[in-house]
Structure formats: structure tokens, C-alpha cells
mmCIF file of C-alpha atoms in Angstrom:
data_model
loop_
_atom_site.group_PDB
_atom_site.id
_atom_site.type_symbol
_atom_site.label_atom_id
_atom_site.label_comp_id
_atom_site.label_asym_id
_atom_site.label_seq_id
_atom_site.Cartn_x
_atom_site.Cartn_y
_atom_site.Cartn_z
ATOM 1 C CA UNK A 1 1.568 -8.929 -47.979
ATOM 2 C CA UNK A 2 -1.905 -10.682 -47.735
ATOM 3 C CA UNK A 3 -0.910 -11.779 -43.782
ATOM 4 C CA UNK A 4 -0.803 -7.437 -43.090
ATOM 5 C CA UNK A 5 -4.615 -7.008 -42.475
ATOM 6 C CA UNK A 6 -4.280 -10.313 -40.126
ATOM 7 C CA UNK A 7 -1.576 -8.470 -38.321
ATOM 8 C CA UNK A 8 -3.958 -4.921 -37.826
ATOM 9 C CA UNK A 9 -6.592 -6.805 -36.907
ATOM 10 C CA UNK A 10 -4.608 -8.242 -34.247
ATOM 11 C CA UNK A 11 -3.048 -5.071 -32.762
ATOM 12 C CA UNK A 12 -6.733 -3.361 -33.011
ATOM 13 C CA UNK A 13 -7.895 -4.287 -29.454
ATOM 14 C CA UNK A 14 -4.156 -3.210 -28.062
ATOM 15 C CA UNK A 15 -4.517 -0.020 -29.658
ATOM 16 C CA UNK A 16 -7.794 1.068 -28.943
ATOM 17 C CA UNK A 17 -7.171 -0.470 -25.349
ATOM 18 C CA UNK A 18 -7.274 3.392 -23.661
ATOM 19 C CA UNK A 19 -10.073 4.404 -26.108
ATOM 20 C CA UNK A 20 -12.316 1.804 -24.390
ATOM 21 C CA UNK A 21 -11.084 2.309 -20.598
ATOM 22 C CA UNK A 22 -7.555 2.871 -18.539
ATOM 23 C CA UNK A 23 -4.270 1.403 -18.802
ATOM 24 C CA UNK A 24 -1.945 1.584 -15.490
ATOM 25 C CA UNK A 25 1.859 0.363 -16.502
ATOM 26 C CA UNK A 26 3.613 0.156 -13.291
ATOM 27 C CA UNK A 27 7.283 -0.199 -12.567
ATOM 28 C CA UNK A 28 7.836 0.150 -8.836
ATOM 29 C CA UNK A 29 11.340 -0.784 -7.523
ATOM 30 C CA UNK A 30 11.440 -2.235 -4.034
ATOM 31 C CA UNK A 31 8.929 -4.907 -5.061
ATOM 32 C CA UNK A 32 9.358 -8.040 -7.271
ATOM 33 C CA UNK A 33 5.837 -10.062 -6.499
ATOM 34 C CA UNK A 34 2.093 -9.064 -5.260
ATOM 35 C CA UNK A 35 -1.010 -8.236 -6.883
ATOM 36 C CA UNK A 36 -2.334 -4.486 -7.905
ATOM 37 C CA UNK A 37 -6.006 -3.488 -7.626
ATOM 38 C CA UNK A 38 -8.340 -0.571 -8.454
ATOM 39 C CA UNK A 39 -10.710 -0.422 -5.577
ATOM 40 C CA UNK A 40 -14.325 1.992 -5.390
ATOM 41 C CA UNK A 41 -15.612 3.656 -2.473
ATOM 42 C CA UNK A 42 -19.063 3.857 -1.269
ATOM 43 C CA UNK A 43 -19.853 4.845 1.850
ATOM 44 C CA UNK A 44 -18.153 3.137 4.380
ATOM 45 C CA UNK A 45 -17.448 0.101 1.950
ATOM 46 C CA UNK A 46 -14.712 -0.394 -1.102
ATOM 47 C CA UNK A 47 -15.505 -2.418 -3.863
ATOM 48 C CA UNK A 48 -12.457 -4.246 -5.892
ATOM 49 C CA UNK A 49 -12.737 -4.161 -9.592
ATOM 50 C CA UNK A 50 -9.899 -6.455 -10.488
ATOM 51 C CA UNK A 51 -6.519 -7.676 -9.817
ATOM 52 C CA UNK A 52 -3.486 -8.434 -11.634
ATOM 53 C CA UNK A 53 -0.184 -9.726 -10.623
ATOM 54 C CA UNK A 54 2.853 -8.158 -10.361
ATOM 55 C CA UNK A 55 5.925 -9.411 -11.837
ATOM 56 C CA UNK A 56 9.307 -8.287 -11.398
ATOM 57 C CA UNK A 57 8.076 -5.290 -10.157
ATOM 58 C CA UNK A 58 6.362 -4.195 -13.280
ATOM 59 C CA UNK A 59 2.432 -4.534 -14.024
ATOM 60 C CA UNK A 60 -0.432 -3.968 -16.615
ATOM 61 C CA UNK A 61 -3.495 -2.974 -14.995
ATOM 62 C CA UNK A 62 -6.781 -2.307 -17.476
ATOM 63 C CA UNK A 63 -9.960 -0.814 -16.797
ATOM 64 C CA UNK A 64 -12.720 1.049 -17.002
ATOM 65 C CA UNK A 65 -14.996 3.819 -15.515
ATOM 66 C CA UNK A 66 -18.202 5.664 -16.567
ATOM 67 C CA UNK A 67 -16.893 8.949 -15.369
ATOM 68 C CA UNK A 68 -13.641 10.337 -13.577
ATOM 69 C CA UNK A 69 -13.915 9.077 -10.239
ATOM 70 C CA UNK A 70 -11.782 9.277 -7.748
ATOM 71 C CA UNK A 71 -10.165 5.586 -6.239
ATOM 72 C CA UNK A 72 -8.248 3.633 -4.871
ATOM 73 C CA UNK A 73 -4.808 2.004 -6.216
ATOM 74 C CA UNK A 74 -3.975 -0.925 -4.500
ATOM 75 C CA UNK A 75 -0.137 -2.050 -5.178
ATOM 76 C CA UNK A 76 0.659 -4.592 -2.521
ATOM 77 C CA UNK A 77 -0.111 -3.433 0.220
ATOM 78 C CA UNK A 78 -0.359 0.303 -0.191
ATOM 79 C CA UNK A 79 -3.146 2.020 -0.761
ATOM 80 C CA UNK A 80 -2.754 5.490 -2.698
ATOM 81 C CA UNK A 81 -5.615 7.750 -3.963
ATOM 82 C CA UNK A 82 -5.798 8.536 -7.740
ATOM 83 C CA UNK A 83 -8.403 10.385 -9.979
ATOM 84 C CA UNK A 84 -8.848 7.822 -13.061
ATOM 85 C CA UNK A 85 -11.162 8.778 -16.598
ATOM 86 C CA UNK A 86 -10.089 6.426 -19.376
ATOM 87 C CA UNK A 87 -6.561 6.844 -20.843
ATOM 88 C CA UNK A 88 -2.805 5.687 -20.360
ATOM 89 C CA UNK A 89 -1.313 6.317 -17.129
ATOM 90 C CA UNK A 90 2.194 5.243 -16.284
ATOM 91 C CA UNK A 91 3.735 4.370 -12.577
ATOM 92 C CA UNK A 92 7.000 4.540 -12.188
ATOM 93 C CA UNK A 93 8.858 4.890 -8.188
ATOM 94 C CA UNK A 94 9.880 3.135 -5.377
ATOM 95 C CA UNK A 95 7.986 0.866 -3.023
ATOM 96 C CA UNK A 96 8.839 3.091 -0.398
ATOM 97 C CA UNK A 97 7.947 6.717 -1.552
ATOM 98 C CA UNK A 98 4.959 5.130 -3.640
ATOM 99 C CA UNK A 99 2.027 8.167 -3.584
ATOM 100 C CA UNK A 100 -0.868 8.932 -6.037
ATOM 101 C CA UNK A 101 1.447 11.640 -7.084
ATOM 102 C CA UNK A 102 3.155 9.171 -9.120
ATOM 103 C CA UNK A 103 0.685 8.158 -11.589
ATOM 104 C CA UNK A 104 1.394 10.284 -14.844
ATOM 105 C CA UNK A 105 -1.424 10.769 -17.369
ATOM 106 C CA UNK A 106 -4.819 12.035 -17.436
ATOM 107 C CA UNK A 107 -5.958 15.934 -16.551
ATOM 108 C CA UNK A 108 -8.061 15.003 -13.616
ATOM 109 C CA UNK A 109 -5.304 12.984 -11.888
ATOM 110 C CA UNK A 110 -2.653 15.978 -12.231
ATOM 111 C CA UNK A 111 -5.679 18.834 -11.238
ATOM 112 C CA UNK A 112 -6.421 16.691 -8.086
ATOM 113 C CA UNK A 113 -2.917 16.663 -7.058
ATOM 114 C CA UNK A 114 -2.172 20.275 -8.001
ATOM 115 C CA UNK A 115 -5.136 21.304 -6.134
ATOM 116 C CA UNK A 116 -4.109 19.099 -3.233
ATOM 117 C CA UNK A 117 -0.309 20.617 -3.295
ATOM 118 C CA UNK A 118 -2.512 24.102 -3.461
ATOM 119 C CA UNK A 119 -2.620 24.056 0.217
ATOM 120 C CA UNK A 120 -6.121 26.520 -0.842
ATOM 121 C CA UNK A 121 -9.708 25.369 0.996
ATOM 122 C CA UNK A 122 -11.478 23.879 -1.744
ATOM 123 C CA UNK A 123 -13.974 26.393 -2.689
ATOM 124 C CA UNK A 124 -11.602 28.974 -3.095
ATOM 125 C CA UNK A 125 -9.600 26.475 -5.031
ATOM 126 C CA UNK A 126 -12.743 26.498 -7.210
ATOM 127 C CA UNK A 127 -13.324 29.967 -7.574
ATOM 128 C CA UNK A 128 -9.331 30.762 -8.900
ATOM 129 C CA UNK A 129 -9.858 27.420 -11.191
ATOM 130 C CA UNK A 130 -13.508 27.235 -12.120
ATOM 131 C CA UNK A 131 -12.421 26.144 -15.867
ATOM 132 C CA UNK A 132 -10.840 23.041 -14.685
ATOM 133 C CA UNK A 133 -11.360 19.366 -15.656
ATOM 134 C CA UNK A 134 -11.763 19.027 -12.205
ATOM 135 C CA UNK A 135 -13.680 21.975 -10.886
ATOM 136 C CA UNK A 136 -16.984 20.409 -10.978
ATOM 137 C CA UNK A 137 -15.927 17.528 -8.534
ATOM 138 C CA UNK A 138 -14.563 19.794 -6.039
ATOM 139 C CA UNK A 139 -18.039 21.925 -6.379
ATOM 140 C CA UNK A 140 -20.182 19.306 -6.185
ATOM 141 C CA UNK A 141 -17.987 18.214 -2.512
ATOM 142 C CA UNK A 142 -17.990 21.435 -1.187
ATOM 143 C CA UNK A 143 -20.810 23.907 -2.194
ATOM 144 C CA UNK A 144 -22.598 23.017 0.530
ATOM 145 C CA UNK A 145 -24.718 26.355 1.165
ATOM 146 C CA UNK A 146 -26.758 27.534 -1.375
ATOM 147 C CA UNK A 147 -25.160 30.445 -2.016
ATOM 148 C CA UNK A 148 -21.833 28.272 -2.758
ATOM 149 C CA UNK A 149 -24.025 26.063 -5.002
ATOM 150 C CA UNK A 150 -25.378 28.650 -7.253
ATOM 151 C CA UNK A 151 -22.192 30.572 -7.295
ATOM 152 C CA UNK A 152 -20.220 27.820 -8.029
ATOM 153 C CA UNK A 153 -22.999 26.042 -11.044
ATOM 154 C CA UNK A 154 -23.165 29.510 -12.681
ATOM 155 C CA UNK A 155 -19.234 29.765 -12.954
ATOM 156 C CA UNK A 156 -18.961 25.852 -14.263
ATOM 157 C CA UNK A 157 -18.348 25.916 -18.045
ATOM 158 C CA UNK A 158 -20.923 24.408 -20.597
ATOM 159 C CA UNK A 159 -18.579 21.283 -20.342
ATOM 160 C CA UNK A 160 -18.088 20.761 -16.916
ATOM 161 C CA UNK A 161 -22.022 21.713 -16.406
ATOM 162 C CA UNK A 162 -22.825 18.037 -18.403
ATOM 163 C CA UNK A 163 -20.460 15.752 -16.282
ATOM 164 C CA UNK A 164 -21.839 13.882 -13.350
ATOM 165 C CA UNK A 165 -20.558 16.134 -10.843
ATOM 166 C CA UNK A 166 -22.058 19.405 -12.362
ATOM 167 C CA UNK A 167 -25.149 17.781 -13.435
ATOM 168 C CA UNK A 168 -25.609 16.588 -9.342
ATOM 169 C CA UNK A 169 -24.522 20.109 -8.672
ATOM 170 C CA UNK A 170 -27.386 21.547 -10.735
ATOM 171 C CA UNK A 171 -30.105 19.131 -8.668
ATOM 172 C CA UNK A 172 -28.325 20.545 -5.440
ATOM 173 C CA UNK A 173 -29.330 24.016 -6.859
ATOM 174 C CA UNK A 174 -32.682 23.022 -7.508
ATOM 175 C CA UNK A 175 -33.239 21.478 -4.207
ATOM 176 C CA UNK A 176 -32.182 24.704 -2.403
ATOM 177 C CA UNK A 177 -34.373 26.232 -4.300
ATOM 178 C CA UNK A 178 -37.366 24.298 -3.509
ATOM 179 C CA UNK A 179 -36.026 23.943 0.165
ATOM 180 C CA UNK A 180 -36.436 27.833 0.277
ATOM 181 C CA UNK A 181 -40.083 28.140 -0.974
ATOM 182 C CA UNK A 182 -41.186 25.644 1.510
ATOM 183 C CA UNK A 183 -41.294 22.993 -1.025
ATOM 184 C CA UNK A 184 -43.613 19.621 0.276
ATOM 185 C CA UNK A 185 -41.373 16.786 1.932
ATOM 186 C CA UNK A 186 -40.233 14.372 -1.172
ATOM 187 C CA UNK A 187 -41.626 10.757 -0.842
ATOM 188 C CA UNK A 188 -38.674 8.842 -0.413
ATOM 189 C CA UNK A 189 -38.669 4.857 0.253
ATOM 190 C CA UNK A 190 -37.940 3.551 4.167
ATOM 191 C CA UNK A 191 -38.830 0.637 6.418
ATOM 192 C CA UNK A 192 -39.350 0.407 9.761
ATOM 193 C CA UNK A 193 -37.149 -2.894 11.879
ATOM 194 C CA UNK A 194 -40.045 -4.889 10.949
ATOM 195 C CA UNK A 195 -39.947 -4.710 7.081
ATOM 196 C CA UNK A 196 -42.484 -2.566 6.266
ATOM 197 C CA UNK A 197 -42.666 0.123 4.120
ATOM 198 C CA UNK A 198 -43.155 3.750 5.924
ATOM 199 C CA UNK A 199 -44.479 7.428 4.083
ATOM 200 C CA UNK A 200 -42.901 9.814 5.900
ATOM 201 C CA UNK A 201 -44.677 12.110 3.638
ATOM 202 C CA UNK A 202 -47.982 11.731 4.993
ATOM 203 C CA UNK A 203 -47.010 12.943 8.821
ATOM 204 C CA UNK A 204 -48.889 16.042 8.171
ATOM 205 C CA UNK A 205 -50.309 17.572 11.082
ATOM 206 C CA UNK A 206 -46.924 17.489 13.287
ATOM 207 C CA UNK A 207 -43.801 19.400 12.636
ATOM 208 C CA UNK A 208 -41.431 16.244 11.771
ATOM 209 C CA UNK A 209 -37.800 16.195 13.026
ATOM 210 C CA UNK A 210 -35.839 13.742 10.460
ATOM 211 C CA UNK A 211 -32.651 12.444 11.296
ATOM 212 C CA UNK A 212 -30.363 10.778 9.340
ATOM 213 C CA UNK A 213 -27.478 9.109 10.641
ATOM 214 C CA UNK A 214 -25.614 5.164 10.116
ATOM 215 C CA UNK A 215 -24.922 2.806 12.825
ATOM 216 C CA UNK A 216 -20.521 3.272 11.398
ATOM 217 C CA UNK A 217 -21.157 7.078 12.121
ATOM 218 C CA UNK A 218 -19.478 8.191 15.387
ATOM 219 C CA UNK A 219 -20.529 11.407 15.585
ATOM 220 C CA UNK A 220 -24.034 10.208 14.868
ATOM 221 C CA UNK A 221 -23.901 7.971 17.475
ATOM 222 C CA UNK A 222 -22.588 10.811 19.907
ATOM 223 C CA UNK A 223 -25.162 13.080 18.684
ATOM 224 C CA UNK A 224 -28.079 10.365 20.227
ATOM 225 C CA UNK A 225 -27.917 11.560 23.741
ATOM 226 C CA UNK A 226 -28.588 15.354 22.895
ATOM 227 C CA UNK A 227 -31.117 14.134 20.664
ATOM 228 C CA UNK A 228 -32.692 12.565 23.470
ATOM 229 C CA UNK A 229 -32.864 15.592 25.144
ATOM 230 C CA UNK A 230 -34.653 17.527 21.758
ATOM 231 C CA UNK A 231 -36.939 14.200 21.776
ATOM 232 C CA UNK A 232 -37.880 14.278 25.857
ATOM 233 C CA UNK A 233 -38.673 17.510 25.607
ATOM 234 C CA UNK A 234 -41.018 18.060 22.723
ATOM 235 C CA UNK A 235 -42.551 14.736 22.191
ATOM 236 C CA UNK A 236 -45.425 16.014 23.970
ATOM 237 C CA UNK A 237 -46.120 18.851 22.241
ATOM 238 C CA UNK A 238 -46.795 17.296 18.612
ATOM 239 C CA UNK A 239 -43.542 16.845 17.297
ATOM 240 C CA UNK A 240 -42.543 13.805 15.836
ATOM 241 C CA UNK A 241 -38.774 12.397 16.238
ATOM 242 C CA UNK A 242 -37.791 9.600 12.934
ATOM 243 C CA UNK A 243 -34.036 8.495 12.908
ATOM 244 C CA UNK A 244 -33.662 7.507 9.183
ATOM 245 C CA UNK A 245 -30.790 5.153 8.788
ATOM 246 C CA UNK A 246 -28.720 4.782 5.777
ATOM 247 C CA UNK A 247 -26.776 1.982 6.292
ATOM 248 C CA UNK A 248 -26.194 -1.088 4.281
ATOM 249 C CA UNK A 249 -26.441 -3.518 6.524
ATOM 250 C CA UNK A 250 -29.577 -4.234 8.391
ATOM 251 C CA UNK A 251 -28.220 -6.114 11.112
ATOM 252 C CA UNK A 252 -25.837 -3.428 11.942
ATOM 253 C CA UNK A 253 -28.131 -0.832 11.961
ATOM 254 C CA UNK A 254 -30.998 -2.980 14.680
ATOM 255 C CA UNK A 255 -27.743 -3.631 16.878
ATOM 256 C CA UNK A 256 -26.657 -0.079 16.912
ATOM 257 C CA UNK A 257 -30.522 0.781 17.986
ATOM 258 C CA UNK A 258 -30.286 -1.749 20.481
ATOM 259 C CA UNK A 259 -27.182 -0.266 21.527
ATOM 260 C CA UNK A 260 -27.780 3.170 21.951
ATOM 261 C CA UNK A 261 -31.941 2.489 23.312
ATOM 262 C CA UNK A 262 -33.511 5.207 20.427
ATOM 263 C CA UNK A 263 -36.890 5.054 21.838
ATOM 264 C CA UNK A 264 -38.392 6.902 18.904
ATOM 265 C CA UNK A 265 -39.098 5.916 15.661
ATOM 266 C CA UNK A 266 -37.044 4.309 13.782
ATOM 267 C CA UNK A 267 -36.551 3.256 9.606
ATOM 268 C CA UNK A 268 -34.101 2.438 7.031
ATOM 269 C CA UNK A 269 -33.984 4.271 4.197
ATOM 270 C CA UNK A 270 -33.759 2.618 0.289
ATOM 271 C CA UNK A 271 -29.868 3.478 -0.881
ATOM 272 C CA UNK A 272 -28.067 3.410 1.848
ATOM 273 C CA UNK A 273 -25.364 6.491 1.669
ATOM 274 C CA UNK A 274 -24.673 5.813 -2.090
ATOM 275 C CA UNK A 275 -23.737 9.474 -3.673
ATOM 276 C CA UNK A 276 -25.816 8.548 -6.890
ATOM 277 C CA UNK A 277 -28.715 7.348 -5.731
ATOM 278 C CA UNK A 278 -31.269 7.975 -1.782
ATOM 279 C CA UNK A 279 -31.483 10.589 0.716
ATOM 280 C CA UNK A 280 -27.808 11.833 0.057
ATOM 281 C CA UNK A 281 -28.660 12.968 -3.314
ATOM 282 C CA UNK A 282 -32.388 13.750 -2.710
ATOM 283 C CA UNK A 283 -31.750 16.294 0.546
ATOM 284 C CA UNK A 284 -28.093 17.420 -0.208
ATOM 285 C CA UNK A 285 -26.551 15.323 2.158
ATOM 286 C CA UNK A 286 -23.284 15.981 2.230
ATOM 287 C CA UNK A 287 -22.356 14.370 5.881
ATOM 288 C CA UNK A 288 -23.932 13.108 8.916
ATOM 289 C CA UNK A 289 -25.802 13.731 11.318
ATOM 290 C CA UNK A 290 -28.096 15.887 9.320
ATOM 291 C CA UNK A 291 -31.495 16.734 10.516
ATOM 292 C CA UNK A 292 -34.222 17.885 8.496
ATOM 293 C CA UNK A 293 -37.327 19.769 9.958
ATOM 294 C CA UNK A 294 -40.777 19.517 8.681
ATOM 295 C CA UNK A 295 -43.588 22.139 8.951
ATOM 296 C CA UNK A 296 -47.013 20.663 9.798
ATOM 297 C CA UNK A 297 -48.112 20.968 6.346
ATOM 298 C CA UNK A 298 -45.473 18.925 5.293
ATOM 299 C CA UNK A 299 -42.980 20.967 3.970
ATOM 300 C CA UNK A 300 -39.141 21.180 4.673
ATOM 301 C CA UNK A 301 -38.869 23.740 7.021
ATOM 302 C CA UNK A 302 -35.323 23.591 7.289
ATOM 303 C CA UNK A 303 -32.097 21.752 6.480
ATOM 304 C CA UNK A 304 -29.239 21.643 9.449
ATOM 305 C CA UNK A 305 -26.168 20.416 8.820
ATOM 306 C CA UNK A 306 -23.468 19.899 12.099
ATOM 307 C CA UNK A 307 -22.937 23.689 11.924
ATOM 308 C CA UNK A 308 -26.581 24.684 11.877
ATOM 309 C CA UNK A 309 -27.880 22.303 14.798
ATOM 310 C CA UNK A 310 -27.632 25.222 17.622
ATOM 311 C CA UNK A 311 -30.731 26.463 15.842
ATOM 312 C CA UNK A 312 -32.838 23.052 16.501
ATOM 313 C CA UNK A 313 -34.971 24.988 19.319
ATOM 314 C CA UNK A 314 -35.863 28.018 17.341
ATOM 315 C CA UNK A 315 -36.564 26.548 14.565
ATOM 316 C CA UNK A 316 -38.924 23.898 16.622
ATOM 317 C CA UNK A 317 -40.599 26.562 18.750
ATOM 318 C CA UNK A 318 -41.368 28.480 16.183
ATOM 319 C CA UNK A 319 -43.041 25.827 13.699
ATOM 320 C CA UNK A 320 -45.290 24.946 16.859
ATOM 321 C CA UNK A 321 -46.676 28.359 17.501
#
């Protein structure tokens, strides 16, 4: 009897395995040898966690996340979306009909796919499922008005209010807000090609046309030309063009200048295209190109999205008069 509390504290860590983080155990047919991986998106970039062989076909796969996030599972050479928070999942199919649709466990993981299989748009997912696990995440995505935004935050429940997702959705709120009383231009950190540090925020004087766009953006870079045309014709009448580049890689983003000859003014801005943290979060970013116009006190004027952009010379001509 006295080797019992030996053997509990042994099986401890195996039992409180999913209590601590994820546990994927895979059986997929079709496949005796390879690795498995959990991979994180940012931006344009993925991010491996870990790997861990597979054997027979069969695999263990631990981890963990701060918050349900949707990934990447890796299993040789597939790569299948999941939605993983920290508990036991099982995977059990072929190689060959291997989908994220597989993976049993976890409410997030079986809302995404349900909402997927919905064949709905995703805010009026959200509206028939605002109690969800999920239903923040899909918000936060695809509120992208403010009316959405507020809608959406004031049907979230207490719970889904405090995750990450409804807690981002709140500051989305907020910034509509302040974008709609003419709220002052945010100081936010950028460099220009030459390493130094730039303050947008003290361009007062000029309205202020910011544009924010990545050198791995297509339509960014196919947007250039007609912003050429916005630039030509009002840079002489005290307007002030800035491309503000979130990209990751410096190098990339002084060839893609090169490139495309942006004779205007150029900087990178701190944070890249990281949902957490920069511009993305700061303006409600939620894809680009996105311009931003600034009043020649130095507030935000207006916010234009790839829907909204047909407004550029109204919006211009009339923050000059």
C-alpha cells in the first residue's frame, strides 16, 4: 500500500494534462510515418509551435493556448483549419478525406464548423447565435461598421463580453465612437526608410491622407496607381499623402517602394499587421488598403475601407474648403 501515493503522483501530470493545455490523439489510416504540427497565423506568416512524430498512423500531440484561436493542424502534409481552447480532442479518419471536421472535442471547434456548414454570412450567423462560445470571434471578424459593432457587443453575453475577441470588440466600439466625434489622430509609432522615428500626429495644418497597405498585399499594390492619381492631383493644394506600411520585413517593404516608385512619403509602422497589437487594432483595421483621412486640426475625419474609397474626393474637397 505505501507505493499508492508514488503511483498518483505519477499519473498527476497525465491527468491534469488537458487542464493545463490540449491533447490531439490522432489515428489517421492511409499514413504509417510523418510528423504532426500546430501552426499560428499572423499576418502573412505561420508560426510552428511543435512537432511530434507519427507512428503507425497514430499520434499524441500536446499543447497550449492563451485563448481559443483558430490554427492550423499540420498532419503530414495536409494542412486543415481547427478552432483549439485547452481540452481533449480526438482524430480519427483517413489520410485521404482528412478535414478539420474531424477533430472531436471542444465547443469552439464544433461551433466553427457548424457555422461553416451554416452556409449563413457571418453576421447573420451571429445575430441567430449570439449566445455562442464562438459568437464573439465571428463579431469581432465581421462587425466591421459601427452599427454592426455596437449591435453585435450589446447582444454578446457577460461571458463572451470578457474573452479576447469581445473585449477587442468593445475597443472597436469605442474607436467608432471617438472616430465619430472627430476624435484627435492617435500617436502611433512609425519610421521613415531611414530609421527614424516619425509623429504623424503633429501634421496639423494639412488634411492628412493615411494609407496603410504591405508590400505581400496585391490589391494594395494595385491600388498605387489610382493613388497616384489622388496624390498628383491634390499635393498642391495642402494635402499630405503618407503610405504607412505594416509589414514585417523591412527589406521587403523598401523593394516594394522601389518597385512601384511611391513618390510620397513613406514609413513603417511598429507591429506590423499583428491582430493584438499596431494600427490593426488601434484604427479597426480589418483589411487592406485602408485609408484614413485627417482634418487639419488633426482629427480623423474619416475611415474608408475598399467599399468606402469612391468617396476619397468628397471627403478631400470638402476638408479643404
Amino acid at each position: 500500500m505505501k507505493y499508492i501515493p508514488l503511483l498518483i503522483l505519477w499519473l498527476l501530470p497525465l491527468s491534469g494534462l488537458a487542464e493545463d493545455g490540449f491533447v490531439i490523439r490522432g489515428k489517421i489510416t492511409g499514413i504509417t510515418s510523418g510528423s504532426v504540427a500546430v501552426l499560428e497565423r499572423t499576418g502573412e506568416a505561420t508560426t510552428e509551435l511543435s512537432r511530434v512524430r507519427i507512428e503507425n498512423g497514430t499520434f499524441t500531440y500536446t499543447g497550449k493556448v492563451d485563448h481559443p484561436k483558430l490554427m492550423l493542424l499540420k498532419i503530414s502534409t495536409k494542412r486543415v483549419e481547427v478552432f483549439l481552447e485547452n481540452t481533449d480532442y480526438t482524430i480519427e479518419c483517413s489520410f485521404d478525406s482528412l478535414t478539420g471536421a474531424h477533430l472531436k472535442g471542444g465547443r469552439y471547434n464544433e461551433q466553427w464548423w457548424a457555422y461553416l456548414n451554416s452556409g449563413m454570412v457571418p453576421m447573420k450567423y451571429f445575430f441567430a447565435h449570439p449566445d455562442q462560445s464562438i459568437a464573439p470571434w465571428i463579431a469581432q471578424r465581421n462587425a466591421v461598421s459601427s452599427a454592426d459593432a455596437k449591435a453585435a457587443y450589446a447582444l454578446l453575453t457577460p461571458e463572451g463580453k470578457n474573452t479576447e475577441p469581445g473585449k477587442a470588440l468593445a475597443e472597436r466600439v469605442e474607436t467608432y465612437r471617438k472616430m465619430e466625434s472627430r476624435s484627435p489622430l492617435p500617436a502611433f509609432k512609425t519610421e521613415d526608410p531611414a530609421g527614424k522615428a516619425v509623429a504623424l500626429n503633429n501634421l496639423k495644418g494639412k488634411v492628412v491622407v493615411l494609407d496603410f497597405w504591405a508590400s505581400w498585399c496585391a490589391p494594395c499594390r494595385a491600388y498605387v496607381p489610382k493613388l497616384r492619381e489622388h496624390y498628383n492631383r491634390y499635393k498642391d493644394k495642402g494635402v499630405v499623402f503618407v503610405s504607412v506600411s505594416v509589414d514585417d520585413d523591412k527589406a521587403k517593404w523598401k523593394k516594394a517602394m522601389d518597385e512601384l516608385k511611391m513618390e510620397w512619403m513613406q514609413v513603417l509602422a511598429d507591429g506590423g499587421f499583428k491582430e493584438e497589437t499596431g494600427v490593426r487594432r488601434l484604427f479597426n483595421i480589418t483589411g487592406i488598403p485602408h485609408l484614413i483621412i485627417v482634418d487639419k486640426e488633426g482629427r480623423i475625419a474619416t475611415s474608408m475601407d475598399y467599399y468606402h474609397r469612391n468617396d476619397f474626393d468628397v471627403t478631400v474637397e470638402k476638408l479643404l474648403q
